[in-house]
Coordinates of N, CA, C and O in Angstrom, one line a residue:
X499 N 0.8 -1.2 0.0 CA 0.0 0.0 0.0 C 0.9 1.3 0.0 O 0.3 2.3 -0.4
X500 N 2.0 1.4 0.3 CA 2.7 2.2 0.7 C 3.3 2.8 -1.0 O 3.1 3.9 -1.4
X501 N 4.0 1.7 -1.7 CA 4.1 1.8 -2.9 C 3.0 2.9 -3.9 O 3.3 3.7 -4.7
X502 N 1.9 2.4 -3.4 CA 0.8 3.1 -4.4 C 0.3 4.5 -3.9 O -0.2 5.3 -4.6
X503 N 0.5 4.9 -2.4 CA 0.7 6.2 -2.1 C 2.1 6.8 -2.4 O 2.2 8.0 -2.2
X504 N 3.1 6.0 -2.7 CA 4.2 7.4 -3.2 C 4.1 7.5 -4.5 O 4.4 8.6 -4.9
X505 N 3.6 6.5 -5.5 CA 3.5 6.8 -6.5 C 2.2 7.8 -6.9 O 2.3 8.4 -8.0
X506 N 1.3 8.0 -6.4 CA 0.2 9.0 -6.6 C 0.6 9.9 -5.7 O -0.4 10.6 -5.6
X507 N 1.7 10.5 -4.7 CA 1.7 11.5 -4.8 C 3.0 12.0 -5.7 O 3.4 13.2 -5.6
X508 N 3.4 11.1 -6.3 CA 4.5 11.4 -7.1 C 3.8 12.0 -8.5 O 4.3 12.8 -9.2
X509 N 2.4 11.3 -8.7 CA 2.0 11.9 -9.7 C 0.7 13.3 -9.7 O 0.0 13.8 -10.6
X510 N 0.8 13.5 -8.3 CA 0.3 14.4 -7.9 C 1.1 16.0 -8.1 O 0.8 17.1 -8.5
X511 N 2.3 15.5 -7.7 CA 3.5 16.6 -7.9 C 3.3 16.9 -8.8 O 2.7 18.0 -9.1
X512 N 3.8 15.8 -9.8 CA 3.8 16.3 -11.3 C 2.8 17.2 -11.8 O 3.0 18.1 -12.6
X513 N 1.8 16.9 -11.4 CA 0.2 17.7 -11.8 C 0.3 19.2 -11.5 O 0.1 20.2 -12.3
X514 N 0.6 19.1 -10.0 CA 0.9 20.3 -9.3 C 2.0 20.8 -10.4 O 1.7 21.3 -11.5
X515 N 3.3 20.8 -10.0 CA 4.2 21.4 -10.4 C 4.2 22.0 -11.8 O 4.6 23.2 -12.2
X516 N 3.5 20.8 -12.7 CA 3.8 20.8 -13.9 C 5.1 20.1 -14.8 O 6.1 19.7 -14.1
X517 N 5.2 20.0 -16.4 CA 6.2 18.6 -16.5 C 7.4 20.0 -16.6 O 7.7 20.1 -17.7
X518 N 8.0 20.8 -15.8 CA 9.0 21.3 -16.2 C 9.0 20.6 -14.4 O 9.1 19.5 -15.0
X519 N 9.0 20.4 -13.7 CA 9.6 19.8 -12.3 C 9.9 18.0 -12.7 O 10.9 17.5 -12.3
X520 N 9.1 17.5 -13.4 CA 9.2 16.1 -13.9 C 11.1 16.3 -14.7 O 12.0 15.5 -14.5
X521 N 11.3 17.6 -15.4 CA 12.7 17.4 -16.3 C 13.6 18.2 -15.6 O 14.5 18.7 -16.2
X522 N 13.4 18.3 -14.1 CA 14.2 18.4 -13.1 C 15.8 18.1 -13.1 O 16.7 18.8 -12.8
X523 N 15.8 16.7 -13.7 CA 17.7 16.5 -13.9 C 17.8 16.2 -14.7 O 18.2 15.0 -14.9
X524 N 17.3 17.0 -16.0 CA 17.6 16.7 -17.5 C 18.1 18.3 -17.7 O 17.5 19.3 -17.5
X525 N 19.6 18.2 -18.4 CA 20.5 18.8 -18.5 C 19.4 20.2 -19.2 O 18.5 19.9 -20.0
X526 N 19.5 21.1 -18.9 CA 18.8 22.8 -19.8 C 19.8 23.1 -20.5 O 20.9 23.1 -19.9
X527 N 20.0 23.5 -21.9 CA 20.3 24.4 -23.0 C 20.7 25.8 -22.1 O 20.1 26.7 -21.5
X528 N 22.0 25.7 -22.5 CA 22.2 27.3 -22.2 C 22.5 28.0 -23.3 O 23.1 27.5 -24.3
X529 N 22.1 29.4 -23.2 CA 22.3 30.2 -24.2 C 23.3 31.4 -24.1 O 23.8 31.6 -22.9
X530 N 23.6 32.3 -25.2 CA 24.6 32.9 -24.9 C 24.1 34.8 -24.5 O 24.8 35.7 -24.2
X531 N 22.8 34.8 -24.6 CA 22.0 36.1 -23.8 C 21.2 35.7 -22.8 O 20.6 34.7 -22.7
X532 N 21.3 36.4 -22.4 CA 20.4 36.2 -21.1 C 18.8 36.4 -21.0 O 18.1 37.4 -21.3
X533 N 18.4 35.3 -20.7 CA 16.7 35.3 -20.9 C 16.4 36.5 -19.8 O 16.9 36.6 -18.6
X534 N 15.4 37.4 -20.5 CA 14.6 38.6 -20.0 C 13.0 37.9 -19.9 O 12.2 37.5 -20.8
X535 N 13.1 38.0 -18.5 CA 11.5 37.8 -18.3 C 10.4 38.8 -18.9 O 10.5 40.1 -18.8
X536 N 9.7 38.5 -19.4 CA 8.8 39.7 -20.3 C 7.9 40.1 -19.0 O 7.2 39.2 -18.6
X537 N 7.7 41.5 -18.3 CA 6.9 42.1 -17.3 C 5.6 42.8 -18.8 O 5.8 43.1 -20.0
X538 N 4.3 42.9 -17.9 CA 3.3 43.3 -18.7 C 3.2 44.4 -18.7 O 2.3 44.8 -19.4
X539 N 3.8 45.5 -18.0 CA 3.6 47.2 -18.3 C 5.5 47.3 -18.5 O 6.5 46.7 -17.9
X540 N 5.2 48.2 -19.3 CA 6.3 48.8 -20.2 C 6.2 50.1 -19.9 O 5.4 50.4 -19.0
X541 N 7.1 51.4 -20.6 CA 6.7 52.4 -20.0 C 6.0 53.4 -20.8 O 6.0 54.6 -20.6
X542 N 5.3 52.6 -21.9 CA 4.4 53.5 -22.7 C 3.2 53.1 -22.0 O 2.2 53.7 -22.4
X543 N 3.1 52.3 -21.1 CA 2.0 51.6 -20.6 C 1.1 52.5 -19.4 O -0.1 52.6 -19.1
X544 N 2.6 53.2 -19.0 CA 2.9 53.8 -18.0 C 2.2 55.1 -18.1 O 1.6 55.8 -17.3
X545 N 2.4 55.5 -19.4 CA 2.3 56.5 -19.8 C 0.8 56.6 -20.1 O 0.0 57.5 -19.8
X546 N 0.7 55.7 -20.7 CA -0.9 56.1 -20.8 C -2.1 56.0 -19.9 O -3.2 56.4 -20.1
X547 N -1.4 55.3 -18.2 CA -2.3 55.3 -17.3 C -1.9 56.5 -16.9 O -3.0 57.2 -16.8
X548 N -0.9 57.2 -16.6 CA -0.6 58.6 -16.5 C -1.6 59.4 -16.9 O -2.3 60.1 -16.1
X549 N -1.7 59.4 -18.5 CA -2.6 60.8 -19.4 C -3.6 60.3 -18.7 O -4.0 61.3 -18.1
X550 N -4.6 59.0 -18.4 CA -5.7 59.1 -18.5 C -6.2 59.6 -17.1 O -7.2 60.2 -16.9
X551 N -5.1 59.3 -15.9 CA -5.3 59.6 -14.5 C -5.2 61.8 -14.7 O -5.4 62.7 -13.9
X552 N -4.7 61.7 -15.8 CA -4.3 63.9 -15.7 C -5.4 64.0 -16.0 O -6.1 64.8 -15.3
X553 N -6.1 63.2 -17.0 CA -7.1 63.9 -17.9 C -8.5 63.7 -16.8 O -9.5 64.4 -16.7
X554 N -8.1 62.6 -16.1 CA -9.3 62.8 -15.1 C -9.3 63.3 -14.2 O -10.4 63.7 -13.7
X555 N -8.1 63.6 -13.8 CA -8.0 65.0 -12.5 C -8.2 66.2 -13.3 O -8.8 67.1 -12.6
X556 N -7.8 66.6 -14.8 CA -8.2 68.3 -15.4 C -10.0 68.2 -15.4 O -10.7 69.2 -15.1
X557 N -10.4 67.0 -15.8 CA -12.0 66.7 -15.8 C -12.9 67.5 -14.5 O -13.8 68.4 -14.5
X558 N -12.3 66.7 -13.3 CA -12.5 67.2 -12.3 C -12.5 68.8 -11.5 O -13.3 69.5 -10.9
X559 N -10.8 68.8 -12.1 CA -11.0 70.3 -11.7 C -11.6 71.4 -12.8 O -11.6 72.6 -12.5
X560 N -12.1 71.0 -13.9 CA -13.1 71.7 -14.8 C -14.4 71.9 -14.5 O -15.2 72.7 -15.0
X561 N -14.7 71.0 -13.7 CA -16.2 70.6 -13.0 C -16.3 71.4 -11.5 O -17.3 71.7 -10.8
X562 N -15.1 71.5 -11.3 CA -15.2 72.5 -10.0 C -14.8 73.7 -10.2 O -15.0 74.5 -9.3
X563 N -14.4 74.1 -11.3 CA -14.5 75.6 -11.9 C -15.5 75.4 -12.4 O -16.2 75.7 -11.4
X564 N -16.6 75.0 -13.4 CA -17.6 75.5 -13.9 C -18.5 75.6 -12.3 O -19.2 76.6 -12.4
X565 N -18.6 75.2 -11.6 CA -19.6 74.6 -10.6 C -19.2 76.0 -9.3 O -20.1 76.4 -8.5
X566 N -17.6 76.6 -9.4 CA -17.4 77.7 -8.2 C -18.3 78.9 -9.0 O -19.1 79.6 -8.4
X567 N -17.8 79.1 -10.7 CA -18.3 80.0 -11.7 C -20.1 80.0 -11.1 O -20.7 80.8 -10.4
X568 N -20.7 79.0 -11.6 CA -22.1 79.3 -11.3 C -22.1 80.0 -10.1 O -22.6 81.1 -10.1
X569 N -21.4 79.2 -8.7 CA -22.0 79.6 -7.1 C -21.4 81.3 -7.3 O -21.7 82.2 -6.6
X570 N -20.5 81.4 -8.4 CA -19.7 83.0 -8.0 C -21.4 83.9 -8.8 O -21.7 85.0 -8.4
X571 N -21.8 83.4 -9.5 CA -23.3 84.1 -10.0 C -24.0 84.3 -9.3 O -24.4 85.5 -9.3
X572 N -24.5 83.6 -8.4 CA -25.2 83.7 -7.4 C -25.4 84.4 -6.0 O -26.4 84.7 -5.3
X573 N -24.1 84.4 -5.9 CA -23.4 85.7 -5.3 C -24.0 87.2 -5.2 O -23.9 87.8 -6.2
X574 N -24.6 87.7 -3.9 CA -25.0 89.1 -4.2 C -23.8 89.7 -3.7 O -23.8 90.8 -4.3
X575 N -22.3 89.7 -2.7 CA -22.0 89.9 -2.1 C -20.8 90.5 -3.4 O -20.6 89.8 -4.4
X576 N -20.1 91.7 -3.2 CA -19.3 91.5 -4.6 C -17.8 90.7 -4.2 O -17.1 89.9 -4.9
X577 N -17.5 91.2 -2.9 CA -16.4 90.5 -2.5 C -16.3 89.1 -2.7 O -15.3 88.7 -3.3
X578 N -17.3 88.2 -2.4 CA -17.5 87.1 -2.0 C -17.9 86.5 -3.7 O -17.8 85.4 -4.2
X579 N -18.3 87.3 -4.2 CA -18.3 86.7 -5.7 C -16.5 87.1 -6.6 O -15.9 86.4 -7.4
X580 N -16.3 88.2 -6.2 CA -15.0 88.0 -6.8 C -14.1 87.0 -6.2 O -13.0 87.0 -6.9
X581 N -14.1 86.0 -5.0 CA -13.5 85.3 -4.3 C -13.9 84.2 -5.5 O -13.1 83.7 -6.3
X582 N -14.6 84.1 -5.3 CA -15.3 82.4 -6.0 C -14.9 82.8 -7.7 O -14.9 81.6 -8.2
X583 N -14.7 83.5 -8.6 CA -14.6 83.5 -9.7 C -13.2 83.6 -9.6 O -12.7 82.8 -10.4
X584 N -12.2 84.3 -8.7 CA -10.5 83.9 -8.5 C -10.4 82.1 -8.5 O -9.8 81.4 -9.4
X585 N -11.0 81.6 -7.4 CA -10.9 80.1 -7.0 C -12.0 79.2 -8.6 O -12.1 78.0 -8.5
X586 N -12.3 79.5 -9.3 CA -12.6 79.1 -10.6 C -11.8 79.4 -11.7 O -11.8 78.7 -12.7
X587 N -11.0 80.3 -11.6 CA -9.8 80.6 -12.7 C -9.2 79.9 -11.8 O -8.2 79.7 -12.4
X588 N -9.0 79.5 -10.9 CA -7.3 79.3 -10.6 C -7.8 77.4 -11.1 O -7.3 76.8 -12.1
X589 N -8.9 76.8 -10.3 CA -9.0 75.7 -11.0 C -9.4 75.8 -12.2 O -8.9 74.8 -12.8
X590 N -10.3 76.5 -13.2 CA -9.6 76.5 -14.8 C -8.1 76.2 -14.9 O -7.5 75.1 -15.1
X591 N -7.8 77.0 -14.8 CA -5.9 77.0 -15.5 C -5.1 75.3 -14.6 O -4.3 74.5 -15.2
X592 N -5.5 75.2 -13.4 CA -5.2 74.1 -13.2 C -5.7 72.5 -14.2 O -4.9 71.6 -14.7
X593 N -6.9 72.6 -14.2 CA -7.6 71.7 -15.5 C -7.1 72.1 -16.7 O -7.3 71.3 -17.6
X594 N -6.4 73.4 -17.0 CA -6.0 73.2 -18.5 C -4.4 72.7 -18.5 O -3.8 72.6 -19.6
X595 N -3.8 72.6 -17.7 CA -2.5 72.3 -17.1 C -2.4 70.8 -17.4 O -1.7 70.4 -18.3
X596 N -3.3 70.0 -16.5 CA -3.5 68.9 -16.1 C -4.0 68.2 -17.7 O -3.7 67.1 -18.2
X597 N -4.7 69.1 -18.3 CA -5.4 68.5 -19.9 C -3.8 68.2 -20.5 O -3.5 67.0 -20.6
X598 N -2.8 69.4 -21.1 CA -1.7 69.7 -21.3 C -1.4 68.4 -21.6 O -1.4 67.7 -22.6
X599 N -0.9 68.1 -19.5 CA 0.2 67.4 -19.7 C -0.5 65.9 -19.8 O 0.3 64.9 -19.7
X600 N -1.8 65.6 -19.8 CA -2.6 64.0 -20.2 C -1.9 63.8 -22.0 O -1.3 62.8 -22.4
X601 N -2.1 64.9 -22.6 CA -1.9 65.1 -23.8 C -0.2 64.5 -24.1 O 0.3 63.7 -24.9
X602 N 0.1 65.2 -23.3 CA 2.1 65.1 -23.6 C 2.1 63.5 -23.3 O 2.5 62.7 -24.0
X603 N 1.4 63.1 -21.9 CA 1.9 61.9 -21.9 C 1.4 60.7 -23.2 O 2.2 60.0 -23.9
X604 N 0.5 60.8 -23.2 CA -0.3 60.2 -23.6 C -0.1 59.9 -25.4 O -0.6 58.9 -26.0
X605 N 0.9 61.1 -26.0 CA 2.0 61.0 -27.4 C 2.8 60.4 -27.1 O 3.1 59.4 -27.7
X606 N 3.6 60.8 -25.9 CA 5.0 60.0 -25.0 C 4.8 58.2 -25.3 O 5.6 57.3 -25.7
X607 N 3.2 58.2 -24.9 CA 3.3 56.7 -25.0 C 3.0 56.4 -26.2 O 3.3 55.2 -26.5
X608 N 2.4 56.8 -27.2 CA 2.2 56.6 -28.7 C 3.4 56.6 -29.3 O 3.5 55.9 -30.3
X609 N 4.3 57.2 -29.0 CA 5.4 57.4 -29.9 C 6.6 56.4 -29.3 O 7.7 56.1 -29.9
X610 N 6.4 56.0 -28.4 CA 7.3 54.4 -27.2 C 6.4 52.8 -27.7 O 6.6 51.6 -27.6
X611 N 4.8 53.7 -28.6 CA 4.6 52.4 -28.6 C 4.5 51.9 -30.1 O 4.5 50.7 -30.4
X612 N 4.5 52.9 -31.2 CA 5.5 53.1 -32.9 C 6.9 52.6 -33.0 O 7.4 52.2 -34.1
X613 N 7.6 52.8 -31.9 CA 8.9 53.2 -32.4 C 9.3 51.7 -32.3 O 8.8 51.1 -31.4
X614 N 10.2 51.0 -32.9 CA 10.8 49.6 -32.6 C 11.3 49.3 -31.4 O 11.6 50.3 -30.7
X615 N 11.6 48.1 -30.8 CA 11.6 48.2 -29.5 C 12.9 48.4 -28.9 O 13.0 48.8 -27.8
X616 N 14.2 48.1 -29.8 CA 15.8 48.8 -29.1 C 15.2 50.5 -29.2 O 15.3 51.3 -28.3
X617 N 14.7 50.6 -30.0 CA 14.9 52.5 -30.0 C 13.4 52.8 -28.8 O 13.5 53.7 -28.1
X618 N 12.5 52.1 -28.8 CA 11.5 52.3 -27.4 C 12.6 52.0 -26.4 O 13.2 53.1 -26.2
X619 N 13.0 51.2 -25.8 CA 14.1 51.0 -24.9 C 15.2 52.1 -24.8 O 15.6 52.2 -23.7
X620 N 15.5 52.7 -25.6 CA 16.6 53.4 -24.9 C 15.9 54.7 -24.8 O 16.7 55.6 -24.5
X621 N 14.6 55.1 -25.0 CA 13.8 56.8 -25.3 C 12.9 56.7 -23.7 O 12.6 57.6 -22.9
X622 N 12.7 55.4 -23.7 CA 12.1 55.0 -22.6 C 12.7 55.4 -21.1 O 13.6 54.7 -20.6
X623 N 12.3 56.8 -20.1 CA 12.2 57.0 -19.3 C 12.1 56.3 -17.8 O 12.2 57.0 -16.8
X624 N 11.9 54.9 -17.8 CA 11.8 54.0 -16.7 C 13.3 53.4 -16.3 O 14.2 53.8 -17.0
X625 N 13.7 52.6 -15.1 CA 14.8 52.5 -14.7 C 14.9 50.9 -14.7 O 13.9 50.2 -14.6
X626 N 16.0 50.5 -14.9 CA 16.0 49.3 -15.5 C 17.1 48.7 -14.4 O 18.3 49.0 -14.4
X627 N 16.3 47.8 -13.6 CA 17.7 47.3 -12.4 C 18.3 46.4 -13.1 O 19.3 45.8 -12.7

């Protein structure tokens, strides 16, 4: 009995592991570059979660400038309306800032993700341990 449980979990391993643990002491091929694990974001990848996270904070602060602009209308008070139309231009120009630079990134990664990949690789802004 003992036989037939090391052999089923011997073939349990194998299931588990998969057959690269089965070719465990069978000699591996070496080569003369070094295998690069392929990671799934790159840094045009990067770049595009970038523009879309700017573009959704310029969104935002466009919606809180349009939204201070109305409350500055409603305003009988003149101080208190010139307060609120400063704090609506300042978030305008911040949302057009933030639009800007969604935009820059957002070519940054179109143009890393055109370009062949030695020349994406060395234009590419990320750090490479």
């Amino acid at each position: 009995m003992s036989a037939f449980r090391s052999r089923l979990l011997a073939a349990s391993l194998v299931l588990a592991l998969g057959p690269a643990a089965a070719r465990a002491d069978e000699p591996s091929v070496a080569s003369d570059t070094p295998a690069r694990a392929p990671s799934g974001l790159y840094g045009h990848r990067y770049a595009f979660a970038a523009g879309g996270l700017l573009f959704l904070g310029g969104a935002g602060f466009g919606l809180l400038a349009r939204e201070e602009s109305a409350r500055a209308r409603g305003l009988s008070s003149a101080s208190a309306s010139a307060t609120a139309y400063d704090r609506a231009r300042t978030s305008a120009a911040t949302a057009n800032v933030m639009y800007g630079l969604a935009g820059a990134a957002i070519v940054y990664g179109l143009v890393l993700e055109l370009l062949p990949e030695p020349a994406a690789e060395k234009a590419s802004l990320t750090f490479h341990f």
